[in-house]
XYZ file of C-alpha atoms in Angstrom:
778
model
C 0.000 0.000 0.000
C 1.068 3.444 -0.353
C 2.856 6.373 1.311
C 2.488 9.476 3.129
C 2.870 12.788 1.651
C 4.585 16.092 1.799
C 5.412 16.211 5.415
C 8.863 15.550 6.771
C 11.144 17.694 4.577
C 8.912 17.612 1.529
C 8.898 13.839 1.102
C 6.151 11.697 -0.324
C 5.488 8.033 0.330
C 3.358 5.852 -1.913
C 2.150 2.385 -0.994
C 1.628 -0.263 -3.665
C -0.291 -3.535 -3.561
C 0.215 -6.148 -6.281
C -2.869 -8.308 -6.100
C -2.426 -12.107 -6.124
C 1.389 -11.908 -5.789
C 2.278 -14.833 -3.534
C 5.356 -15.633 -1.513
C 6.775 -17.924 -4.205
C 6.907 -15.142 -6.789
C 9.802 -12.707 -6.803
C 9.098 -9.005 -6.446
C 9.428 -7.295 -9.844
C 11.995 -4.559 -10.393
C 9.626 -1.607 -10.616
C 9.714 2.130 -9.908
C 7.317 4.977 -9.230
C 7.574 8.124 -11.375
C 6.207 11.450 -10.129
C 5.053 13.914 -12.788
C 3.777 17.487 -12.767
C 0.526 18.016 -14.631
C 2.550 19.809 -17.316
C 4.205 16.475 -18.120
C 7.542 17.231 -16.433
C 9.175 14.343 -14.583
C 9.810 15.482 -10.985
C 11.265 12.383 -9.345
C 11.813 8.649 -9.584
C 11.843 6.166 -6.696
C 12.263 2.414 -6.545
C 9.283 0.456 -5.238
C 10.669 -1.845 -2.556
C 8.875 -4.855 -1.147
C 7.662 -4.567 2.418
C 9.222 -7.187 4.702
C 6.916 -10.050 5.635
C 4.064 -8.544 3.605
C 3.384 -10.541 0.460
C 2.346 -8.337 -2.433
C 3.016 -5.079 -0.559
C 5.641 -2.443 -1.376
C 6.350 1.262 -1.098
C 8.229 4.100 -2.802
C 9.618 7.169 -1.090
C 10.160 10.450 -2.930
C 12.430 12.857 -1.077
C 13.589 16.417 -1.592
C 10.399 17.557 -3.256
C 9.346 21.166 -3.621
C 6.180 22.296 -1.909
C 3.160 22.243 -4.167
C -0.424 21.285 -4.738
C -0.997 17.520 -4.773
C -3.737 18.064 -7.340
C -1.054 18.949 -9.863
C 0.822 15.631 -9.398
C 0.536 12.313 -11.239
C 2.102 9.007 -10.212
C 3.077 6.355 -12.759
C 4.092 2.797 -11.816
C 6.064 0.508 -14.125
C 9.364 -1.241 -14.815
C 12.546 0.529 -13.727
C 13.963 2.482 -16.668
C 17.003 4.704 -17.119
C 16.057 6.532 -20.301
C 12.921 8.550 -20.980
C 12.878 6.958 -24.447
C 11.974 3.648 -22.833
C 8.779 5.118 -21.334
C 6.989 5.104 -24.682
C 7.631 1.353 -25.049
C 6.303 0.431 -21.611
C 2.760 0.276 -20.324
C 2.795 2.353 -17.152
C -0.052 2.439 -14.657
C -1.011 6.127 -14.287
C -2.857 7.699 -11.303
C -3.691 11.254 -10.212
C -2.284 11.642 -6.721
C -5.309 13.389 -5.196
C -7.620 10.606 -6.495
C -5.770 7.799 -4.720
C -7.342 6.180 -1.663
C -5.401 6.586 1.573
C -4.639 3.929 4.114
C -3.206 5.342 7.330
C -3.119 8.662 5.473
C -0.745 7.212 2.849
C -1.797 7.249 -0.845
C -2.206 3.659 -1.946
C -2.212 2.136 -5.427
C -3.780 -1.298 -5.884
C -2.846 -3.052 -9.121
C -4.627 -6.176 -10.363
C -2.631 -9.150 -11.653
C -3.003 -8.423 -15.429
C -1.458 -4.970 -14.928
C 1.751 -5.936 -13.120
C 2.445 -9.505 -14.240
C 4.301 -8.379 -17.392
C 6.680 -6.294 -15.252
C 8.269 -9.495 -14.005
C 11.434 -10.165 -15.973
C 13.181 -13.373 -16.970
C 16.915 -13.459 -17.795
C 17.947 -13.714 -21.450
C 21.631 -14.472 -22.071
C 23.408 -12.665 -24.911
C 26.901 -14.015 -25.543
C 29.434 -14.192 -28.332
C 32.822 -13.103 -29.626
C 34.205 -10.146 -31.560
C 37.154 -10.728 -33.893
C 39.083 -8.634 -36.372
C 39.869 -10.061 -39.801
C 43.405 -9.139 -40.859
C 46.070 -10.854 -42.950
C 43.709 -13.736 -43.638
C 43.166 -14.573 -39.940
C 40.905 -13.737 -37.016
C 42.238 -11.849 -34.001
C 40.207 -11.357 -30.790
C 39.082 -7.808 -30.004
C 39.798 -7.500 -26.285
C 38.836 -3.876 -25.575
C 35.449 -2.269 -26.127
C 31.730 -2.479 -25.524
C 29.018 -4.349 -27.390
C 25.653 -2.587 -27.665
C 22.770 -5.044 -28.059
C 19.571 -4.075 -29.870
C 16.221 -5.716 -30.530
C 14.929 -5.137 -34.086
C 11.301 -4.607 -35.097
C 10.503 -5.550 -38.712
C 7.097 -3.956 -38.987
C 8.218 -2.273 -42.235
C 7.626 -5.514 -44.164
C 3.951 -5.208 -43.321
C 3.812 -1.808 -45.021
C 5.434 -2.712 -48.352
C 2.910 -2.225 -51.216
C 1.363 -5.379 -52.633
C 2.917 -4.763 -56.047
C 6.408 -4.811 -54.490
C 5.637 -8.010 -52.561
C 4.589 -9.686 -55.813
C 7.703 -8.395 -57.556
C 9.814 -10.016 -54.820
C 7.934 -13.267 -55.477
C 8.789 -12.954 -59.199
C 12.448 -12.484 -58.322
C 12.550 -15.572 -56.094
C 10.757 -17.690 -58.722
C 13.336 -16.564 -61.287
C 16.163 -17.572 -58.931
C 14.608 -21.004 -58.444
C 14.276 -21.540 -62.198
C 17.676 -20.098 -63.109
C 20.152 -19.965 -60.191
C 22.899 -17.334 -60.524
C 26.436 -18.403 -61.407
C 27.720 -18.693 -57.824
C 26.823 -20.285 -54.516
C 25.388 -18.041 -51.784
C 24.411 -20.587 -49.172
C 27.121 -19.779 -46.625
C 28.898 -16.539 -47.525
C 31.371 -15.057 -45.034
C 29.397 -11.801 -45.035
C 26.519 -10.301 -46.958
C 27.353 -7.455 -49.346
C 26.422 -3.952 -48.231
C 24.637 -2.799 -51.370
C 23.668 0.429 -49.668
C 27.318 1.526 -49.837
C 26.996 1.952 -53.587
C 24.432 4.723 -53.709
C 22.994 5.237 -50.227
C 25.802 6.955 -48.361
C 23.331 9.349 -46.741
C 21.374 6.410 -45.325
C 23.715 3.601 -44.440
C 25.046 3.659 -40.937
C 22.462 6.137 -39.719
C 19.490 5.731 -37.398
C 16.059 4.961 -38.871
C 14.469 7.855 -40.755
C 11.384 8.427 -42.911
C 11.431 6.525 -46.182
C 12.709 8.437 -49.256
C 10.942 8.272 -52.645
C 10.753 4.773 -54.099
C 13.620 3.958 -56.465
C 12.083 3.478 -59.873
C 15.147 3.296 -62.086
C 16.462 -0.040 -60.892
C 18.476 -0.582 -64.060
C 20.458 2.603 -63.452
C 21.430 1.373 -59.977
C 22.404 -2.049 -61.282
C 24.622 -0.422 -63.911
C 26.820 0.886 -61.084
C 27.557 -2.582 -59.719
C 31.041 -4.157 -59.932
C 31.808 -6.122 -63.127
C 31.197 -9.450 -61.367
C 27.522 -8.481 -61.136
C 27.117 -7.405 -64.772
C 24.479 -10.109 -65.259
C 22.172 -8.381 -62.752
C 20.496 -6.189 -65.368
C 19.401 -9.326 -67.237
C 17.792 -10.686 -64.067
C 15.466 -7.697 -63.818
C 14.092 -8.441 -67.287
C 13.900 -12.147 -66.411
C 11.478 -11.399 -63.568
C 8.849 -10.351 -66.136
C 8.742 -13.867 -67.580
C 9.317 -15.829 -64.357
C 5.726 -17.045 -63.927
C 5.349 -17.931 -67.598
C 8.525 -20.004 -67.475
C 7.307 -21.601 -64.257
C 4.046 -22.671 -65.907
C 5.963 -24.096 -68.851
C 8.213 -26.097 -66.509
C 5.254 -27.472 -64.587
C 3.396 -28.365 -67.772
C 6.361 -30.424 -68.973
C 6.512 -32.508 -65.754
C 4.824 -35.743 -64.859
C 2.404 -35.523 -61.898
C 4.737 -37.346 -59.505
C 7.735 -35.233 -60.569
C 5.696 -32.055 -60.188
C 4.550 -32.996 -56.685
C 8.102 -33.829 -55.622
C 9.382 -30.488 -56.925
C 6.638 -28.448 -55.274
C 7.212 -30.137 -51.908
C 10.973 -29.637 -51.992
C 12.455 -26.996 -49.649
C 14.098 -24.138 -51.524
C 15.563 -22.475 -48.448
C 15.497 -23.735 -44.886
C 12.214 -25.607 -44.455
C 10.166 -23.347 -46.777
C 8.666 -25.463 -49.526
C 8.409 -24.179 -53.082
C 4.612 -24.540 -52.992
C 4.455 -21.978 -50.155
C 6.037 -19.426 -52.473
C 3.964 -20.278 -55.526
C 0.498 -20.923 -54.119
C -0.087 -18.203 -51.526
C -1.914 -14.936 -51.927
C -0.147 -11.627 -51.439
C -0.883 -11.309 -47.715
C 0.075 -14.912 -47.017
C 3.360 -14.470 -48.872
C 4.014 -11.197 -47.011
C 3.560 -12.911 -43.649
C 5.775 -15.767 -44.836
C 8.550 -13.224 -45.500
C 8.082 -11.717 -42.026
C 7.958 -15.027 -40.169
C 10.803 -16.613 -42.170
C 12.990 -13.564 -42.753
C 16.049 -15.457 -41.514
C 15.356 -18.135 -44.121
C 14.819 -15.607 -46.935
C 17.645 -13.331 -45.799
C 20.146 -14.392 -48.446
C 17.568 -14.115 -51.221
C 16.448 -10.671 -50.097
C 19.858 -9.280 -49.187
C 22.436 -10.952 -51.414
C 20.900 -10.251 -54.814
C 20.890 -6.491 -55.531
C 17.972 -6.557 -57.992
C 15.779 -8.023 -55.228
C 17.363 -6.071 -52.386
C 16.560 -2.722 -53.991
C 12.934 -3.727 -54.461
C 12.116 -3.873 -50.751
C 14.901 -1.932 -49.026
C 13.578 1.573 -49.907
C 10.405 0.675 -48.017
C 12.257 -0.725 -45.025
C 14.565 2.131 -44.125
C 12.273 2.758 -41.197
C 12.413 0.085 -38.513
C 12.457 -0.208 -34.757
C 15.603 -0.524 -32.642
C 15.324 -1.051 -28.873
C 18.570 -1.140 -26.930
C 18.553 -4.145 -24.623
C 21.892 -3.584 -22.921
C 25.666 -3.309 -23.223
C 28.345 -5.938 -22.624
C 32.056 -5.473 -21.946
C 34.592 -7.270 -24.138
C 36.939 -9.629 -22.297
C 40.625 -10.340 -22.935
C 39.799 -13.259 -25.266
C 37.338 -11.225 -27.347
C 34.262 -12.734 -25.711
C 31.290 -10.957 -24.189
C 28.157 -11.949 -22.306
C 25.395 -10.232 -20.393
C 21.969 -11.042 -19.008
C 19.143 -8.973 -20.436
C 15.828 -8.853 -18.532
C 12.832 -9.607 -20.748
C 9.185 -9.433 -19.842
C 7.659 -12.726 -18.805
C 4.777 -11.906 -21.165
C 7.001 -11.747 -24.219
C 5.952 -14.383 -26.736
C 8.804 -14.212 -29.277
C 12.577 -14.527 -29.185
C 14.531 -11.272 -29.609
C 15.842 -10.300 -33.040
C 19.373 -9.150 -32.234
C 21.541 -6.547 -33.948
C 24.918 -5.419 -32.611
C 27.140 -2.379 -32.529
C 30.683 -2.593 -31.141
C 32.536 0.474 -29.879
C 36.115 1.118 -28.796
C 37.249 4.136 -26.788
C 40.942 4.644 -27.513
C 42.835 7.803 -26.553
C 39.581 9.490 -25.578
C 37.925 8.864 -28.967
C 34.861 6.607 -29.061
C 34.735 4.777 -32.405
C 32.215 2.329 -33.820
C 34.242 -0.606 -35.126
C 31.341 -2.904 -36.014
C 27.823 -2.054 -37.205
C 26.574 -3.935 -40.248
C 23.976 -2.317 -42.483
C 21.264 -2.673 -43.682
C 20.129 -3.620 -40.186
C 17.510 -6.140 -41.310
C 20.045 -8.063 -43.387
C 22.443 -8.393 -40.458
C 20.025 -9.270 -37.681
C 20.071 -12.551 -35.738
C 16.378 -13.405 -36.070
C 14.512 -15.277 -33.322
C 17.795 -15.761 -31.514
C 17.722 -18.309 -28.655
C 19.013 -17.331 -25.234
C 22.641 -18.359 -24.693
C 23.413 -19.152 -28.350
C 26.772 -17.480 -29.155
C 27.090 -14.981 -31.998
C 30.277 -14.312 -33.942
C 30.910 -10.694 -34.931
C 33.689 -10.018 -37.431
C 35.062 -6.537 -38.107
C 37.269 -5.492 -41.016
C 37.976 -2.067 -39.538
C 41.715 -1.420 -39.990
C 42.009 0.752 -36.863
C 40.425 -1.765 -34.508
C 42.707 -2.587 -31.587
C 43.172 -6.303 -30.942
C 45.217 -8.005 -28.281
C 48.079 -10.319 -29.095
C 47.866 -13.038 -26.434
C 50.282 -15.948 -26.362
C 48.908 -19.434 -26.840
C 49.931 -22.087 -24.323
C 52.183 -25.026 -25.174
C 51.544 -28.711 -24.583
C 54.889 -29.131 -22.780
C 56.155 -27.318 -19.688
C 59.175 -25.072 -19.753
C 60.378 -21.511 -20.238
C 60.943 -21.023 -23.925
C 61.794 -18.946 -26.949
C 59.511 -20.136 -29.756
C 60.197 -19.165 -33.390
C 56.810 -19.503 -35.093
C 57.544 -19.049 -38.784
C 57.213 -16.619 -41.685
C 54.011 -14.574 -41.492
C 51.160 -17.018 -40.957
C 53.228 -19.942 -42.263
C 54.618 -22.096 -39.467
C 58.097 -23.578 -39.722
C 56.369 -26.967 -39.567
C 54.660 -26.126 -42.896
C 57.980 -25.454 -44.606
C 59.721 -28.557 -45.899
C 62.722 -29.412 -43.684
C 62.797 -25.881 -42.338
C 64.667 -27.135 -39.281
C 67.022 -30.049 -39.780
C 68.312 -32.294 -37.040
C 71.599 -34.214 -37.380
C 69.829 -37.462 -38.345
C 67.775 -35.806 -41.106
C 68.811 -36.268 -44.750
C 68.292 -33.017 -46.702
C 65.994 -33.329 -49.700
C 65.549 -31.217 -52.828
C 62.412 -29.476 -51.508
C 63.863 -28.117 -48.275
C 62.918 -24.523 -47.594
C 59.713 -24.642 -49.679
C 56.256 -24.122 -48.221
C 54.427 -27.466 -48.473
C 57.477 -28.607 -50.467
C 56.261 -26.586 -53.474
C 56.264 -22.804 -52.878
C 59.263 -20.473 -52.475
C 59.222 -17.147 -50.639
C 59.726 -13.573 -51.785
C 59.298 -9.809 -51.194
C 58.873 -8.790 -47.521
C 59.088 -11.673 -45.059
C 57.823 -11.235 -41.469
C 59.596 -13.443 -38.925
C 57.238 -14.230 -36.052
C 58.065 -15.434 -32.531
C 56.555 -16.082 -29.112
C 58.270 -15.699 -25.725
C 57.378 -17.279 -22.390
C 56.205 -14.700 -19.836
C 59.006 -15.706 -17.434
C 61.796 -15.603 -20.019
C 63.242 -12.235 -18.978
C 63.415 -13.386 -15.358
C 65.894 -16.048 -16.539
C 68.245 -13.408 -17.904
C 67.182 -13.614 -21.569
C 66.800 -10.007 -22.749
C 67.614 -9.752 -26.479
C 67.435 -11.697 -29.734
C 68.960 -11.343 -33.209
C 68.115 -12.814 -36.599
C 70.636 -13.104 -39.421
C 70.663 -14.762 -42.837
C 73.236 -16.372 -45.131
C 73.131 -18.204 -48.475
C 73.024 -21.941 -47.863
C 76.472 -23.467 -47.585
C 78.188 -20.184 -46.683
C 79.006 -18.280 -43.509
C 78.294 -14.849 -45.035
C 75.838 -13.800 -42.338
C 73.854 -10.585 -42.766
C 71.877 -9.201 -39.840
C 68.159 -8.513 -40.265
C 68.237 -4.982 -38.883
C 65.053 -3.369 -40.199
C 63.518 -1.384 -37.272
C 60.776 -3.153 -35.296
C 58.204 -1.181 -33.291
C 55.351 -2.821 -31.377
C 52.494 -1.154 -29.510
C 50.823 -1.761 -26.196
C 47.692 -0.524 -24.466
C 47.738 1.450 -21.247
C 44.788 2.677 -19.199
C 44.638 6.132 -17.648
C 41.449 6.596 -15.708
C 38.668 5.106 -17.814
C 40.473 5.748 -21.128
C 42.822 3.476 -23.032
C 45.863 4.825 -24.865
C 48.189 3.248 -27.432
C 51.913 3.522 -26.695
C 54.589 2.575 -29.290
C 57.810 0.932 -28.180
C 60.864 0.335 -30.342
C 62.233 -3.196 -29.960
C 65.385 -2.516 -31.971
C 67.870 -2.665 -33.495
C 70.266 -1.676 -30.716
C 73.971 -2.198 -30.128
C 74.462 -3.827 -26.738
C 77.870 -4.680 -25.307
C 79.473 -4.479 -28.717
C 76.902 -6.748 -30.370
C 75.016 -4.987 -33.225
C 71.428 -5.418 -34.384
C 69.940 -6.752 -31.139
C 66.208 -6.546 -30.389
C 64.480 -6.474 -26.985
C 62.352 -9.317 -25.725
C 58.962 -7.617 -25.121
C 57.989 -6.872 -21.513
C 55.326 -9.498 -20.616
C 53.704 -7.102 -18.133
C 52.485 -4.872 -20.965
C 49.251 -5.406 -22.916
C 50.682 -5.742 -26.409
C 48.202 -5.173 -29.209
C 48.129 -5.926 -32.922
C 46.635 -3.378 -35.301
C 48.428 -4.770 -38.349
C 51.146 -7.196 -39.403
C 53.881 -4.849 -38.149
C 52.738 -5.493 -34.572
C 53.269 -9.231 -35.022
C 56.647 -9.205 -36.794
C 59.829 -9.615 -34.718
C 62.192 -9.329 -37.691
C 61.822 -8.224 -41.309
C 63.679 -9.557 -44.334
C 63.174 -7.500 -47.494
C 64.166 -9.979 -50.189
C 62.714 -7.601 -52.812
C 61.593 -3.962 -52.713
C 58.789 -2.333 -54.671
C 59.914 0.219 -57.286
C 57.051 2.619 -57.992
C 58.707 3.935 -61.161
C 59.212 0.467 -62.618
C 55.891 -0.734 -61.131
C 57.450 -3.999 -60.011
C 59.497 -5.636 -57.285
C 63.279 -5.356 -57.554
C 65.111 -8.327 -55.958
C 67.557 -7.494 -53.148
C 69.025 -10.986 -52.857
C 69.765 -13.720 -55.369
C 67.250 -16.516 -55.856
C 68.085 -19.702 -53.964
C 68.205 -21.349 -50.543
C 69.103 -19.424 -47.409
C 69.667 -20.230 -43.757
C 68.120 -18.022 -41.067
C 69.850 -17.972 -37.682
C 68.302 -16.997 -34.328
C 70.593 -16.037 -31.409
C 69.650 -15.000 -27.865
C 71.523 -12.550 -25.586
C 71.418 -11.314 -22.019
C 70.997 -7.678 -20.927
C 74.757 -7.048 -21.323
C 74.856 -8.390 -24.879
C 76.421 -11.765 -24.020
C 75.355 -14.629 -26.291
C 73.355 -17.310 -24.485
C 73.273 -21.062 -25.014
C 70.170 -22.939 -23.763
C 72.225 -26.155 -23.549
C 74.823 -24.602 -21.215
C 74.868 -25.757 -17.585
C 72.468 -23.736 -15.442
C 70.417 -22.455 -18.382
C 66.781 -22.502 -17.355
C 65.178 -21.919 -20.751
C 65.072 -23.632 -24.127
C 63.882 -23.340 -27.712
C 60.415 -24.682 -28.563
C 59.267 -25.320 -32.135
C 55.557 -25.806 -32.972
C 54.851 -29.059 -34.792
C 51.377 -28.078 -36.046
C 48.726 -25.383 -35.715
C 47.576 -24.459 -32.226
C 44.519 -26.500 -31.239
C 42.183 -24.911 -28.730
C 44.793 -22.273 -27.929
C 47.558 -24.838 -27.249
C 50.650 -25.304 -29.409
C 51.944 -28.858 -29.813
C 55.703 -28.340 -29.667
C 59.062 -30.015 -30.121
C 61.000 -29.116 -26.950
C 64.279 -30.608 -28.227
C 65.231 -28.879 -31.496
C 68.782 -28.974 -32.820
C 70.865 -26.240 -31.180
C 74.074 -25.181 -32.948
C 77.399 -25.152 -31.033
C 77.100 -21.368 -30.601
C 73.647 -21.714 -28.976
C 71.656 -20.607 -32.028
C 68.993 -22.402 -34.073
C 68.910 -22.510 -37.878
C 66.063 -22.588 -40.406
C 66.028 -23.250 -44.163
C 64.135 -21.040 -46.609
C 64.029 -20.933 -50.417
C 63.728 -17.439 -51.900
C 62.672 -16.692 -55.494
C 61.650 -13.240 -56.735
C 61.436 -14.010 -60.471
C 58.322 -12.926 -62.383
C 56.278 -15.421 -64.359
C 56.039 -15.178 -68.145
C 52.822 -15.234 -70.196
C 53.217 -14.593 -73.942
C 50.717 -15.115 -76.779
C 53.047 -15.532 -79.750
C 50.570 -15.820 -82.602
C 46.941 -16.372 -83.603
C 46.093 -17.710 -87.045
C 44.057 -20.067 -89.188
C 45.414 -23.565 -89.555
C 48.708 -22.643 -87.952
C 49.401 -19.711 -90.300
C 49.915 -16.597 -88.138
C 48.385 -13.325 -89.243
C 49.530 -9.750 -88.829
C 48.882 -7.063 -86.239
C 45.262 -6.453 -87.325
C 44.071 -10.012 -87.364
C 41.074 -10.379 -89.656
C 40.971 -14.108 -90.191
C 38.991 -15.244 -93.251
C 37.819 -18.857 -93.172
C 36.448 -21.051 -95.941
C 34.634 -23.848 -94.150
C 33.608 -23.368 -90.509
C 33.189 -27.107 -89.997
C 36.812 -27.918 -90.807
C 38.849 -24.733 -90.407
C 40.571 -24.196 -87.056
C 42.006 -21.198 -85.252
C 45.366 -21.861 -83.603
C 46.701 -19.871 -80.634
C 50.418 -20.341 -79.955
C 51.781 -19.318 -76.549
C 54.286 -19.907 -73.752
C 53.610 -19.709 -69.986
C 56.222 -20.466 -67.341
C 58.157 -19.177 -64.330
C 61.713 -20.149 -65.208
C 63.280 -21.996 -68.123
C 65.137 -25.295 -67.642
C 67.430 -26.308 -66.097
C 66.285 -23.989 -63.277
C 63.378 -25.106 -61.123
C 60.062 -23.698 -62.303
C 57.648 -22.440 -59.625
C 54.616 -21.869 -61.840
C 51.392 -22.650 -59.985
C 49.176 -22.663 -63.074
C 48.252 -20.841 -66.230
C 44.929 -20.313 -67.975
C 44.135 -19.458 -71.593
C 40.702 -18.339 -72.741
C 39.090 -17.105 -75.940
C 36.246 -14.674 -75.274
C 33.667 -13.592 -77.805
C 31.979 -10.296 -78.543
C 30.888 -7.490 -76.266
C 29.495 -9.933 -73.686
C 32.923 -11.498 -73.153
C 31.477 -15.014 -73.275
C 34.194 -17.654 -72.959
C 33.945 -19.918 -76.020
C 37.163 -21.910 -75.553
C 39.630 -22.306 -72.719
C 42.488 -24.362 -71.416
C 44.470 -24.435 -68.192
C 47.342 -26.402 -66.744
C 49.669 -26.654 -63.789
C 52.471 -27.814 -66.098
C 54.619 -24.966 -67.452
C 54.577 -24.361 -71.209
C 58.298 -23.686 -71.710
C 58.165 -24.220 -75.481
C 55.543 -22.858 -77.904
C 52.249 -24.624 -77.158
C 49.107 -24.655 -79.311
C 45.412 -24.362 -78.576
C 43.250 -25.306 -81.588
C 39.565 -24.386 -81.784
C 37.145 -25.045 -84.639
C 35.639 -21.989 -86.318
C 32.047 -23.225 -85.977
C 32.777 -24.014 -82.318
C 33.861 -20.423 -81.711
C 30.842 -18.990 -83.548
C 28.301 -21.422 -82.063
C 25.145 -20.442 -80.167
C 25.606 -19.929 -76.436
C 22.475 -19.042 -74.520
C 20.529 -16.531 -76.573
C 23.624 -15.350 -78.477
C 24.642 -16.856 -81.832
C 25.307 -18.680 -83.953
C 27.265 -16.190 -86.064
C 29.177 -16.161 -89.322
C 31.586 -13.502 -88.105
C 32.584 -12.001 -84.759
C 35.438 -10.409 -82.811
C 37.396 -12.296 -80.141
C 39.875 -11.621 -77.339
C 42.533 -14.090 -76.198
C 43.592 -13.909 -72.541
C 46.613 -15.717 -71.076
C 47.360 -15.552 -67.349
C 50.220 -17.140 -65.392
C 50.136 -17.627 -61.605
C 53.292 -18.047 -59.485
C 53.818 -20.172 -56.405
C 55.985 -17.558 -54.674
C 54.431 -16.420 -51.385
C 55.153 -13.930 -48.594
C 53.986 -15.964 -45.612
C 50.370 -14.864 -45.933
C 49.437 -15.578 -49.540
C 50.893 -16.001 -53.000
C 52.327 -12.796 -54.438
C 50.006 -11.425 -57.100
C 52.581 -8.926 -58.355
C 54.482 -11.881 -59.816
C 51.524 -12.912 -61.962
C 51.771 -12.248 -65.702
C 49.075 -11.522 -68.263
C 48.943 -11.192 -72.023
C 46.078 -10.247 -74.329
C 45.543 -10.620 -78.060
C 42.568 -10.115 -80.373
C 41.291 -11.286 -83.738
C 38.138 -11.287 -85.852
C 36.618 -14.185 -87.796
C 34.771 -13.607 -91.061
C 33.618 -15.763 -93.927
C 35.915 -15.533 -96.953
C 33.991 -13.734 -99.727
C 32.837 -15.824 -102.693
C 34.603 -14.490 -105.868
C 32.392 -12.836 -108.542
C 31.930 -14.743 -111.885
C 34.340 -13.573 -114.635
C 33.106 -10.908 -117.149
C 32.127 -12.434 -120.537
C 34.190 -11.147 -123.534
C 32.486 -11.007 -126.972
C 34.210 -12.835 -129.794
C 35.501 -10.942 -132.909
C 32.915 -12.572 -135.184
C 30.081 -11.016 -133.252
C 31.476 -7.491 -133.049
C 30.474 -6.354 -136.648
C 26.881 -7.392 -136.089
C 26.688 -5.490 -132.802
C 28.298 -2.414 -134.339
C 25.845 -2.388 -137.254
C 22.917 -2.632 -134.836
C 24.203 0.332 -132.812
C 24.596 2.486 -135.982
C 21.060 1.691 -137.024
C 19.704 2.657 -133.591
C 21.538 6.004 -133.729
C 20.236 6.921 -137.195
C 16.709 6.071 -136.254
């Protein structure tokens, strides 16, 4: 029951009774809100349960100004922090002077249907946030995750004609699937980035005018989507083609097709044989199922998206990111809620006093976790280059204090053939090659991991050097290395750079510091993960190519460790309390399987083998002609008989010529026809073409009908030859070492010669002349 009023120091007490609340039910988290009649919020007070009184509670407002109780209104409802939440909640409203008084305290009595929905049940939101960089995921360990519930009422307001147009688009996709698989893409495309910069990434706003010129928007798409304009026209005939397909089927085949699921558990018949309203509700109820259809294909996406730029977002809560990139929080939901939340996320980082959004995928509806069960983890992936990620060390499966060389970039030493040889190993011809096939080139990042207790054992510095195999001509890798760590001042995080080297210590040049394990080292890019850099080739902007800095061939990399005074250390020396570890495979569950007994050289160092090759590939189309006869620069090839005549393309494609080892990954040759660029003939191989190689294609085969185009008697063609190298940089193969060549020709039917002119004989000439004279005189 309720409270007293403005007596003791302008305070007001309100009693509250929740009818039928029994001792087994928990008291809901509710508050009382005191308003002036003008609508101004004067005060808020929590309604606390009275001890030993089931269903009874009270709220106490203090520090109130004197005034007329007739001007005050009390509202009871769930506890809320923001005034925006008031409009979403059903509050029980009462004029203060109308309330009954028990013991002179205003009392509010609420029946069960009014307060029952204020009881909350916990809903667990959990997941991880990672950054995608250099082809890998890295946990985002600093930041906050804002959690929103999405309302899709906009789908109910789309005009019927648009709903039916969406149905046409889906039918067309069923009949003629596009030329790629969309079932499990890494991420959906953000089509709004192309022409909606004023809308993407902004809060909901009123809908702009409907986009009528869909073809104009599709024309702006990347070349890979050039077929999209044809799909718009195909929607006009989708239902006619569907009827033709069904008419050509047997009854049993037709029934099987109609009952087959086209996406999730939605059967094809549900799409074909529903009226407009039924299909609309199917889209709403199964949006998660239709998401790829509606969001992946731009010609369908732009049908409905202009009508769905207005939507509801309710913030459910915020979760803190943990050191491993995980987050979790309990969100209170009304016990009366019938559906599962539809979750959308925004991730923020506050670094150096600047709050940045590092993850927020738009359009919202295409990146919502629909009907998401409590406790089911979500995986959020950001591509934001400035996102700060932590660089934690994985554990090892063997005990010990270690220095662990990891490899080159993302390639582990265990992936490089005989990278580390022990005395009993017999060297083979593939040593130093990734997977025994790929050499290395350009910038190479040497990665390492150090045990947290390493510096306490007197190990303070390291040094990498390199020498051609079989020599002792060691060169130090002395490119500067700077890493960054995160420090917290107050509630703000700041990024601090620290130079690891090179330094001269105790007469030893090119030494680098072992990072302080007490600091929170971060990784914004590959520089933060490299402990040494070897520039085997440098990019020349004027030449537009890499210029090798070392000769091609095998090299040995040497790792040495030093103490704080610059004295070289040997882990096999008596009293040494550390060792070298080498991973033997990828980390599994955050644990490296390691070899804790690698071969240590007499000077205390460890050696690794690496094959370097910075040679470009070669791709050269030498000639194109008919029947092996090359033509000139402007290649108009005239053929006689399309059924027998052949076009011959002569080419070479390789990495290096014998006797040197060739590291060509593959080459591909294609002949493309006309303005559409349709491939009419192609060939590919992983075997180098060191000597001139031929591709023969029949003329009629090149001019044949493909789809709705052709056949032709003449046309223009392009010949494309592309060579791919095996050379890699520790992250991927080096595309700058690819080679490409292009040629062109035109095919045309050889003209049929005109019949020879008939010459009159001498015996006829007098007769003709006499006839002409007669005609002139007449």
